[in-house]
Every structure is written in structure tokens, then in C-alpha cells.
Tab-separated table of C-alpha atoms in Angstrom:
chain	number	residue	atom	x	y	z
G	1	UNK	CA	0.000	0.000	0.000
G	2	UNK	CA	1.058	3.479	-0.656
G	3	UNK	CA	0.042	6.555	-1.715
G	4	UNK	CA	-0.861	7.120	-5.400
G	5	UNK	CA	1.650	9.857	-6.325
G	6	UNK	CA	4.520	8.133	-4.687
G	7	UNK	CA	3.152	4.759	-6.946
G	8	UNK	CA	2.928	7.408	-10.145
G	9	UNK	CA	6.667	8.909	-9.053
G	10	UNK	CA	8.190	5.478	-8.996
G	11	UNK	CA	7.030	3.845	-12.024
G	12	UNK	CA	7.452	7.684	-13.912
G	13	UNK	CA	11.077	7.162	-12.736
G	14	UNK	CA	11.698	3.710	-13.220
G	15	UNK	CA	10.440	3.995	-16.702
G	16	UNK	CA	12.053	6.938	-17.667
G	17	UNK	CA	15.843	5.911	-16.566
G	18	UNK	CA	18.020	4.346	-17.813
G	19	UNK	CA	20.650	2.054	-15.306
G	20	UNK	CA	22.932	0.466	-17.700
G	21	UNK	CA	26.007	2.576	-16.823
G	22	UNK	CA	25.056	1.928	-13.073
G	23	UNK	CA	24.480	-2.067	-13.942
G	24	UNK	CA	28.096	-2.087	-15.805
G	25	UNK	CA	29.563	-0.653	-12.867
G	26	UNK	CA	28.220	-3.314	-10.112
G	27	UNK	CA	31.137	-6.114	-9.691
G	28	UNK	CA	30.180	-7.696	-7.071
G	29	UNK	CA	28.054	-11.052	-7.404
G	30	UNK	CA	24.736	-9.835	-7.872
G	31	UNK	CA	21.745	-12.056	-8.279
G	32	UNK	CA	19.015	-10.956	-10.485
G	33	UNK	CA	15.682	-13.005	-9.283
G	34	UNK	CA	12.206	-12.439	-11.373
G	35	UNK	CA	9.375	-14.226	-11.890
G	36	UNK	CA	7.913	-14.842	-15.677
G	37	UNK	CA	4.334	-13.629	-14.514
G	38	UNK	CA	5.265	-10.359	-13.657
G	39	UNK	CA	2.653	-7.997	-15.148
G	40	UNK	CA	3.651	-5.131	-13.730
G	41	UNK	CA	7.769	-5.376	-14.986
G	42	UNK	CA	7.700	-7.993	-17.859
G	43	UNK	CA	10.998	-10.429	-17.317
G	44	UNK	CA	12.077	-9.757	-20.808
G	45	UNK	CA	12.552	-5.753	-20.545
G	46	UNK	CA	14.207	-5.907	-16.965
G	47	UNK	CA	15.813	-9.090	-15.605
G	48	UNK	CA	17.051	-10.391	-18.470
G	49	UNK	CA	18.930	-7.272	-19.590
G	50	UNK	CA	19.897	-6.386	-16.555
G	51	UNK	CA	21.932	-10.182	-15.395
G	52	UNK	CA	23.426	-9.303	-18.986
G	53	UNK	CA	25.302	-5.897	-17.962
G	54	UNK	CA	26.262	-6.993	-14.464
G	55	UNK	CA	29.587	-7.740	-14.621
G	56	UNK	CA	29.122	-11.087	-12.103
G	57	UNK	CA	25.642	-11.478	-12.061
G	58	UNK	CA	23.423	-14.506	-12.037
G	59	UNK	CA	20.096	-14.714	-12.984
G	60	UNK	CA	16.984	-16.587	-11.516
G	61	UNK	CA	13.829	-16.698	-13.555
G	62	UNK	CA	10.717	-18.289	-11.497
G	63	UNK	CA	8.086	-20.195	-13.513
G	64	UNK	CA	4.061	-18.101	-12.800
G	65	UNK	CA	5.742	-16.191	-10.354
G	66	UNK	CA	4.159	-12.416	-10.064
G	67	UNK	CA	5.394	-8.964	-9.899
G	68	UNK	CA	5.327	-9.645	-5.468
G	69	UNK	CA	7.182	-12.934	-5.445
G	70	UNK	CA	9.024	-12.577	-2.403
G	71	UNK	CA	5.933	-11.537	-0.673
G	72	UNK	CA	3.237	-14.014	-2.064
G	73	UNK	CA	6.156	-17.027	-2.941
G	74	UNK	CA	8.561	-16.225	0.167
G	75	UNK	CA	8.998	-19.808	1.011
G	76	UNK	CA	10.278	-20.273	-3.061
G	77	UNK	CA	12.501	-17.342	-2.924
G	78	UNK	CA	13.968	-17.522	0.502
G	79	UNK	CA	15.778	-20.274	0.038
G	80	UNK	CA	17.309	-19.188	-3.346
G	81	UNK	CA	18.060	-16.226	-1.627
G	82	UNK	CA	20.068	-18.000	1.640
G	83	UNK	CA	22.205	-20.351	-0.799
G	84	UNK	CA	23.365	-17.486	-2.863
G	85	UNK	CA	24.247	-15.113	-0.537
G	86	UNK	CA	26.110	-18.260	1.526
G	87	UNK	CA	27.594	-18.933	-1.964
């Protein structure tokens, strides 16, 4: 929940900014998770570009997972979560 102009602020800005300089200069392992059901960021416009200009990254695509994975699917993504950053 939230209040609409923040929700109109953060998608304006989201969608009007582009990160790939600031993607190119993570090195770090970085772990991209998304689900394929995500109607509010499609997978094929965010996560997948993005695990592409991270440097070390590693990408995690969930099968009919939504936009609010690791709130509605937190016992799917936790444990992803816990091995990676464990390594």
C-alpha cells in the first residue's frame, strides 16, 4: 500500500531511466531473481537485460511467479536467496 503519487513517481522514474552505466559498474556477485508472470515489470525488458550488464551477475527466472514474489512465494525465494548469498 502506498500513496498514489509516490506509486505514479516510482514507475514515472523507473520507466524513464536508464541504469545500464550503473548495472556495468556493479562487480560484485549480484543475483538478479524475477518471476515470468510479472505484469507489472515484464521479465524480458528488466531481468534479463539487466543479469546481462552486471559484470558477475546470475540470474533466476521463477516459472508463474508475479510482480510480489518474495511476498506471495517467500517460502520459493527464501531459500534461493540464503544459498546465494552463503555462496
Amino acid at each position: 500500500m502506498g500513496g498514489a503519487v509516490a506509486h505514479y513517481d516510482g514507475i514515472k522514474a523507473f520507466s524513464e531511466t536508464d541504469f545500464t552505466a550503473d548495472l556495468e559498474a556493479v562487480d560484485v556477485p549480484t543475483l538478479v531473481m524475477h518471476g515470468d508472470d510479472d505484469q507489472i515489470v515484464p521479465v524480458a525488458d528488466s531481468a534479463l537485460l539487466s543479469a546481462k550488464l552486471l559484470e558477475n551477475g546470475s540470474l533466476k527466472v521463477y516459472e508463474k511467479l508475479p510482480h510480489g514474489m518474495c511476498t506471495t512465494h517467500a517460502d520459493v525465494i527464501n531459500p534461493d536467496l540464503l544459498a546465494f548469498i552463503r555462496g
